[in-house]
Amino acid sequence: MKDEGVELTEKQRKARRSRSIAIALALGALVIVFYVVTFIKGGAIVNRPL
Amino acid sequence: MALIEETAGRDVYRISEATAGDYIELLKPRVMSLVVFTAIVGLVAAPGSVNPFIAIVAILCIAVGAGASGALNMWYDADIDAVMGRTAKRPVPSGRVRPQEALSFGLILSFLSVLTLGVLVNWLSAAILAFTIFFYVVVYTMWLKRSTPQNIVIGGAAGAFPPMLGWAAATGGIGIESVVLFSIIFLWTPPHFWALALFKCKDYGAAGVPMLPNVCGERTTRNQILLYSLVLAPVGVAPWMLGFASAGYGVFAAVMGAVFVWYAFGVYRMKDGDERMIPAKKLFGFSILYLFALFAAILVDVIVGDMLRLFSVGLA
């Protein structure tokens, strides 16, 4: 069956890729920031009994 | 971000060709760099110590919040940006980013920056950041900018909040010192922007933005520039007079303030109908240097003071 999806031009493909990489980096940074601050601030989450 | 747009009633799609760079441009990186710098000064000048990673997170949130308000400003002002030479190539008026995309981008970043600052640093700084974004986007961009020639006098407060934000992030409070840093930027904004407005008067006029030169005339603008400069110069010295900067800073700020007033006096003496506007261009250039130099001096002052204190503790 023929694919009827939208065919992206080279420019559109490159633009989408650059946006995707930027979103991935931003989300990755956000995860790292929250992870590290959780340890710095400590508290109930880090010090809970196992 | 809607990446495919269906044109009503037709089977035509528009696929976004906006790159990450276009979205970064929406954040107004130049304005953001000044916001980051003044926020760092507020944070470093604050008493007590703050975890370096928390400090970096705070500055990052303030930078993203400032960028978000820049994106929302570009969304709302796309119509006037399109007719001004200085701003016509911005992502929205040039068609690289759709207005709806800029709006969504700005709102999401505003929400994320305020929430992250509140959860990870403290809620006072988050509240000030939220108020700053609201003030810049709603009070300045949507209301004052198009309705009064005093737009940048009141709207200037939005640009003056970053050192107070840095201070609040470090201490969880608002001290007189952070109010002084706020006042320096607040009083600096009118002469800085009116100097620009003098030689970009036609651009603002064409866009229908009521700046002081095209509403009240050049004479009034030149008087106002001199008056604000005369108030700004002593306020620039206030950190020393109030005891949170050294005498070295005080002398430096006094000299820089005197030079500022000298340039403002040059603008005051400019002849009516002067097409070249050299004194206004000189004042505009120097005003950027002035603000940067004063805040850099406070930063150096604090760092040197801390090092001397550590050194004297080591000797004892």
Coordinates of C-alpha atoms in Angstrom, one line a residue:
Chain A
M1 CA 0.0 0.0 0.0
K2 CA 1.4 3.4 -0.9
D3 CA 2.5 5.7 2.0
E4 CA 0.4 8.9 1.8
G5 CA 2.3 10.7 4.6
V6 CA 3.8 14.1 4.1
E7 CA 7.1 14.1 2.4
L8 CA 9.5 16.5 4.1
T9 CA 12.0 18.5 2.1
E10 CA 15.7 18.4 3.0
K11 CA 15.4 21.9 4.7
Q12 CA 12.3 20.8 6.7
R13 CA 14.0 17.6 7.8
K14 CA 17.2 19.5 9.0
A15 CA 15.0 22.0 10.8
R16 CA 13.0 19.2 12.5
R17 CA 16.2 17.5 13.5
S18 CA 17.7 20.6 15.1
R19 CA 14.5 21.2 17.0
S20 CA 14.4 17.6 18.2
I21 CA 18.0 17.7 19.4
A22 CA 17.4 21.0 21.3
I23 CA 14.3 19.6 23.0
A24 CA 16.2 16.4 24.0
L25 CA 19.1 18.5 25.4
A26 CA 16.7 20.7 27.4
L27 CA 14.8 17.8 28.8
G28 CA 18.0 16.0 29.7
A29 CA 19.4 19.1 31.4
L30 CA 16.1 19.4 33.4
V31 CA 16.4 15.8 34.6
I32 CA 20.0 16.2 35.7
V33 CA 19.2 19.5 37.5
F34 CA 16.3 17.9 39.5
Y35 CA 18.4 14.8 40.2
V36 CA 21.4 16.7 41.5
V37 CA 19.3 19.2 43.5
T38 CA 17.4 16.3 45.2
F39 CA 20.8 15.1 46.6
I40 CA 22.0 18.6 47.5
K41 CA 18.8 19.4 49.4
G42 CA 18.6 15.9 50.9
G43 CA 15.5 15.5 53.0
A44 CA 13.0 12.8 53.3
I45 CA 13.4 11.3 49.8
V46 CA 17.1 10.7 50.1
N47 CA 17.2 9.8 53.8
R48 CA 14.2 7.6 54.0
P49 CA 14.6 4.2 55.7
L50 CA 15.1 1.3 53.3
Chain B
M1 CA 4.5 23.7 18.9
A2 CA 2.2 23.0 16.0
L3 CA 4.4 21.9 13.2
I4 CA 1.9 21.4 10.4
E5 CA -0.7 24.0 9.6
E6 CA -3.8 23.1 7.6
T7 CA -5.1 26.1 5.5
A8 CA -8.8 26.4 6.0
G9 CA -10.9 24.7 3.3
R10 CA -7.9 23.6 1.2
D11 CA -5.7 20.5 1.3
V12 CA -2.5 22.6 1.8
Y13 CA -0.1 22.0 4.6
R14 CA 2.6 24.3 5.9
I15 CA 5.5 22.4 7.6
S16 CA 7.7 24.4 10.0
E17 CA 11.2 25.2 8.8
A18 CA 12.1 26.9 12.0
T19 CA 15.4 25.7 13.4
A20 CA 16.5 25.6 17.1
G21 CA 18.5 28.8 16.3
D22 CA 15.2 30.6 15.5
Y23 CA 13.8 29.7 18.8
I24 CA 16.9 30.8 20.6
E25 CA 16.6 34.1 18.8
L26 CA 13.1 34.4 20.3
L27 CA 14.7 34.4 23.7
K28 CA 16.6 37.7 22.9
P29 CA 20.0 36.4 23.8
R30 CA 21.6 39.9 24.1
V31 CA 19.0 41.1 26.5
M32 CA 19.3 37.8 28.3
S33 CA 23.0 38.2 28.8
L34 CA 22.5 41.5 30.6
V35 CA 19.8 40.0 32.7
V36 CA 22.1 37.1 33.6
F37 CA 25.0 39.4 34.4
T38 CA 23.0 41.7 36.7
A39 CA 21.3 38.7 38.4
I40 CA 24.7 37.1 39.1
V41 CA 25.8 40.4 40.7
G42 CA 22.7 40.5 42.9
L43 CA 23.3 36.8 43.9
V44 CA 27.0 37.2 44.6
A45 CA 26.6 40.5 46.5
A46 CA 24.0 39.0 48.8
P47 CA 25.1 38.1 52.3
G48 CA 25.6 34.5 53.4
S49 CA 26.5 31.5 51.2
V50 CA 24.5 29.5 48.7
N51 CA 25.3 26.1 47.2
P52 CA 27.1 26.8 43.9
F53 CA 24.9 24.4 42.0
I54 CA 21.7 25.9 43.4
A55 CA 23.1 29.3 42.4
I56 CA 23.7 28.1 38.8
V57 CA 20.1 26.7 38.7
A58 CA 18.7 30.0 40.0
I59 CA 20.6 32.0 37.3
L60 CA 19.5 29.5 34.6
C61 CA 15.8 29.9 35.7
I62 CA 16.1 33.7 35.7
A63 CA 17.7 33.5 32.2
V64 CA 15.0 31.2 30.8
G65 CA 12.3 33.4 32.4
A66 CA 13.8 36.5 30.8
G67 CA 14.0 34.7 27.5
A68 CA 10.4 33.6 27.8
S69 CA 9.2 37.2 28.3
G70 CA 11.3 38.1 25.2
A71 CA 9.5 35.4 23.2
L72 CA 6.1 36.6 24.4
N73 CA 7.1 40.2 23.5
M74 CA 8.1 39.1 20.0
W75 CA 4.7 37.3 19.7
Y76 CA 2.7 40.4 20.6
D77 CA 4.9 43.0 18.8
A78 CA 5.3 41.1 15.5
D79 CA 3.2 43.8 13.7
I80 CA 5.4 46.7 14.8
D81 CA 8.6 44.7 14.6
A82 CA 7.8 44.1 10.9
V83 CA 7.9 47.9 10.1
M84 CA 11.1 48.7 12.0
G85 CA 14.4 48.1 10.2
R86 CA 16.1 47.1 13.5
T87 CA 13.5 44.3 14.2
A88 CA 12.1 43.3 10.8
K89 CA 14.3 40.2 10.5
R90 CA 13.2 38.7 13.9
P91 CA 11.8 35.1 13.6
V92 CA 8.1 36.0 13.8
P93 CA 7.9 39.0 11.4
S94 CA 10.2 37.3 8.9
G95 CA 7.8 34.3 8.9
R96 CA 10.3 31.7 10.2
V97 CA 8.3 31.1 13.4
R98 CA 4.5 31.4 13.4
P99 CA 3.0 33.7 16.1
Q100 CA 1.1 30.8 17.7
E101 CA 4.4 28.9 18.0
A102 CA 6.2 31.9 19.7
L103 CA 3.2 32.3 22.1
S104 CA 3.3 28.6 23.1
F105 CA 7.1 28.6 23.4
G106 CA 7.0 31.7 25.7
L107 CA 4.2 30.4 27.9
I108 CA 5.7 27.0 28.4
L109 CA 9.1 28.5 29.3
S110 CA 7.5 31.0 31.6
F111 CA 5.7 28.3 33.5
L112 CA 8.7 26.0 33.6
S113 CA 11.2 28.7 34.8
V114 CA 8.9 29.9 37.6
L115 CA 8.0 26.4 38.7
T116 CA 11.6 25.2 38.7
L117 CA 12.9 28.3 40.5
G118 CA 10.2 27.8 43.2
V119 CA 10.7 24.1 43.7
L120 CA 14.5 24.1 43.6
V121 CA 15.5 27.5 45.0
N122 CA 12.8 29.4 46.9
W123 CA 9.3 30.7 46.3
L124 CA 10.0 34.4 46.9
S125 CA 12.4 34.5 43.9
A126 CA 9.9 32.5 41.9
A127 CA 7.1 35.0 42.7
I128 CA 9.4 37.9 41.7
L129 CA 10.3 36.1 38.4
A130 CA 6.6 35.5 37.7
F131 CA 5.8 39.2 38.5
T132 CA 8.7 40.3 36.2
I133 CA 7.4 38.3 33.3
F134 CA 3.9 39.6 33.9
F135 CA 5.2 43.2 34.1
Y136 CA 7.2 43.0 31.0
V137 CA 4.6 41.2 28.8
V138 CA 1.3 42.6 30.1
V139 CA 2.1 46.0 31.7
Y140 CA 4.9 47.1 29.3
T141 CA 4.4 45.2 26.0
M142 CA 0.6 45.0 25.9
W143 CA -0.4 48.2 27.6
L144 CA 2.3 51.0 28.1
K145 CA 4.4 50.5 25.0
R146 CA 1.7 51.6 22.6
S147 CA -0.2 54.0 24.8
T148 CA 2.2 56.5 26.5
P149 CA 5.6 58.1 25.8
Q150 CA 6.4 57.3 29.5
N151 CA 6.4 53.6 28.4
I152 CA 10.0 52.8 29.2
V153 CA 10.0 54.8 32.4
I154 CA 7.5 52.5 34.1
G155 CA 8.3 49.4 31.9
G156 CA 12.0 49.8 32.8
A157 CA 11.1 48.2 36.1
A158 CA 10.9 44.8 34.3
G159 CA 14.6 45.1 33.3
A160 CA 15.6 46.3 36.8
F161 CA 14.3 43.2 38.7
P162 CA 17.1 40.7 37.9
P163 CA 19.6 41.8 40.6
M164 CA 16.7 41.7 43.1
L165 CA 15.9 38.2 41.8
G166 CA 19.5 37.1 42.3
W167 CA 19.4 38.6 45.8
A168 CA 16.1 36.9 46.7
A169 CA 17.4 33.6 45.3
A170 CA 20.4 33.7 47.6
T171 CA 18.8 35.1 50.8
G172 CA 15.1 34.4 50.5
G173 CA 14.4 38.1 51.2
I174 CA 14.6 41.6 49.7
G175 CA 17.3 43.9 51.2
I176 CA 17.8 47.6 50.8
E177 CA 20.9 46.7 48.9
S178 CA 18.9 44.9 46.2
V179 CA 16.5 47.9 46.0
V180 CA 19.5 50.1 45.3
L181 CA 20.7 47.8 42.5
F182 CA 17.1 47.9 41.2
S183 CA 17.1 51.7 41.3
I184 CA 20.4 52.0 39.3
I185 CA 18.9 50.0 36.3
F186 CA 15.5 51.6 36.7
L187 CA 17.0 55.2 36.5
W188 CA 19.4 54.1 33.7
T189 CA 16.7 52.8 31.4
P190 CA 15.1 56.2 30.3
P191 CA 18.3 58.0 29.2
H192 CA 19.5 54.8 27.5
F193 CA 16.4 54.2 25.5
W194 CA 15.6 57.9 24.8
A195 CA 19.1 58.3 23.4
L196 CA 18.3 55.4 21.0
A197 CA 14.8 56.8 20.3
L198 CA 16.4 60.2 19.3
F199 CA 18.3 58.7 16.4
K200 CA 15.7 56.0 15.6
C201 CA 12.7 58.4 15.9
K202 CA 11.5 57.8 12.4
D203 CA 11.4 54.0 12.9
Y204 CA 9.3 54.3 16.1
G205 CA 7.1 56.9 14.4
A206 CA 6.5 54.6 11.4
A207 CA 5.6 51.8 13.8
G208 CA 3.2 54.0 15.8
V209 CA 5.1 53.5 19.0
P210 CA 4.7 56.7 21.1
M211 CA 8.3 57.3 22.2
L212 CA 9.2 60.7 23.9
P213 CA 10.9 62.3 20.8
N214 CA 8.0 61.7 18.4
V215 CA 5.3 62.7 20.9
C216 CA 6.8 65.5 23.0
G217 CA 9.6 66.5 20.7
E218 CA 13.4 66.4 20.8
R219 CA 13.8 69.4 23.1
T220 CA 11.8 67.7 25.9
T221 CA 13.6 64.4 25.3
R222 CA 17.0 66.1 25.7
N223 CA 15.9 67.8 28.9
Q224 CA 14.5 64.6 30.3
I225 CA 17.7 62.7 29.4
L226 CA 19.8 65.2 31.3
L227 CA 17.5 65.2 34.3
Y228 CA 17.5 61.4 34.6
S229 CA 21.3 61.3 34.2
L230 CA 21.7 63.9 37.1
V231 CA 19.6 61.6 39.3
L232 CA 21.3 58.4 38.1
A233 CA 24.9 59.5 38.8
P234 CA 24.5 59.8 42.6
V235 CA 22.4 56.7 42.9
G236 CA 25.2 54.8 41.1
V237 CA 27.4 55.8 44.1
A238 CA 24.8 54.7 46.7
P239 CA 26.2 51.2 47.1
W240 CA 29.3 52.8 48.7
M241 CA 27.4 55.4 50.7
L242 CA 25.2 52.6 52.1
G243 CA 28.3 50.6 53.0
F244 CA 27.9 47.5 50.9
A245 CA 30.7 48.5 48.4
S246 CA 34.2 49.8 49.0
A247 CA 35.4 53.4 48.6
G248 CA 37.2 52.2 45.4
Y249 CA 33.9 51.4 43.9
G250 CA 32.5 54.7 45.1
V251 CA 35.3 56.7 43.3
F252 CA 34.9 54.6 40.1
A253 CA 31.0 55.0 40.1
A254 CA 31.4 58.8 40.7
V255 CA 33.8 59.1 37.7
M256 CA 31.5 56.9 35.5
G257 CA 28.5 59.0 36.6
A258 CA 30.3 62.2 35.8
V259 CA 31.1 60.9 32.3
F260 CA 27.5 59.8 31.9
V261 CA 26.3 63.3 32.8
W262 CA 28.9 64.8 30.5
Y263 CA 27.6 62.8 27.5
A264 CA 24.0 63.6 28.5
F265 CA 25.0 67.3 28.6
G266 CA 26.3 66.8 25.0
V267 CA 22.8 65.5 24.0
Y268 CA 21.2 68.5 25.9
R269 CA 23.3 70.9 23.9
M270 CA 22.5 69.2 20.5
K271 CA 21.0 71.6 18.0
D272 CA 17.4 71.3 16.9
G273 CA 17.2 69.4 13.6
D274 CA 20.6 67.7 14.0
E275 CA 20.3 64.8 11.6
R276 CA 23.5 63.0 12.5
M277 CA 22.7 62.8 16.3
I278 CA 26.4 62.0 17.2
P279 CA 26.0 63.0 20.9
A280 CA 22.9 60.8 21.2
K281 CA 24.7 57.8 19.6
K282 CA 27.7 58.4 21.9
L283 CA 25.5 58.5 25.0
F284 CA 23.7 55.3 23.9
G285 CA 27.0 53.5 23.5
F286 CA 28.4 54.8 26.8
S287 CA 25.2 54.0 28.7
I288 CA 25.7 50.3 27.9
L289 CA 29.3 50.5 29.1
Y290 CA 28.3 52.4 32.2
L291 CA 25.8 49.8 33.4
F292 CA 28.1 46.9 32.7
A293 CA 31.1 48.6 34.3
L294 CA 29.2 49.5 37.5
F295 CA 27.8 46.0 38.0
A296 CA 31.2 44.5 37.1
A297 CA 32.8 46.8 39.7
I298 CA 30.4 45.6 42.4
L299 CA 31.2 42.0 41.5
V300 CA 34.9 42.6 41.7
D301 CA 34.4 44.5 44.9
V302 CA 32.6 41.6 46.5
I303 CA 35.1 38.9 45.3
V304 CA 38.1 41.0 46.4
G305 CA 36.4 41.7 49.8
D306 CA 35.8 37.9 50.3
M307 CA 39.4 37.0 49.3
L308 CA 40.8 39.6 51.8
R309 CA 38.5 38.3 54.5
L310 CA 39.7 34.7 53.8
F311 CA 43.3 35.9 53.8
S312 CA 43.0 37.7 57.1
V313 CA 41.2 34.6 58.7
G314 CA 44.1 32.5 57.4
L315 CA 46.7 34.8 59.0
A316 CA 44.8 34.8 62.3

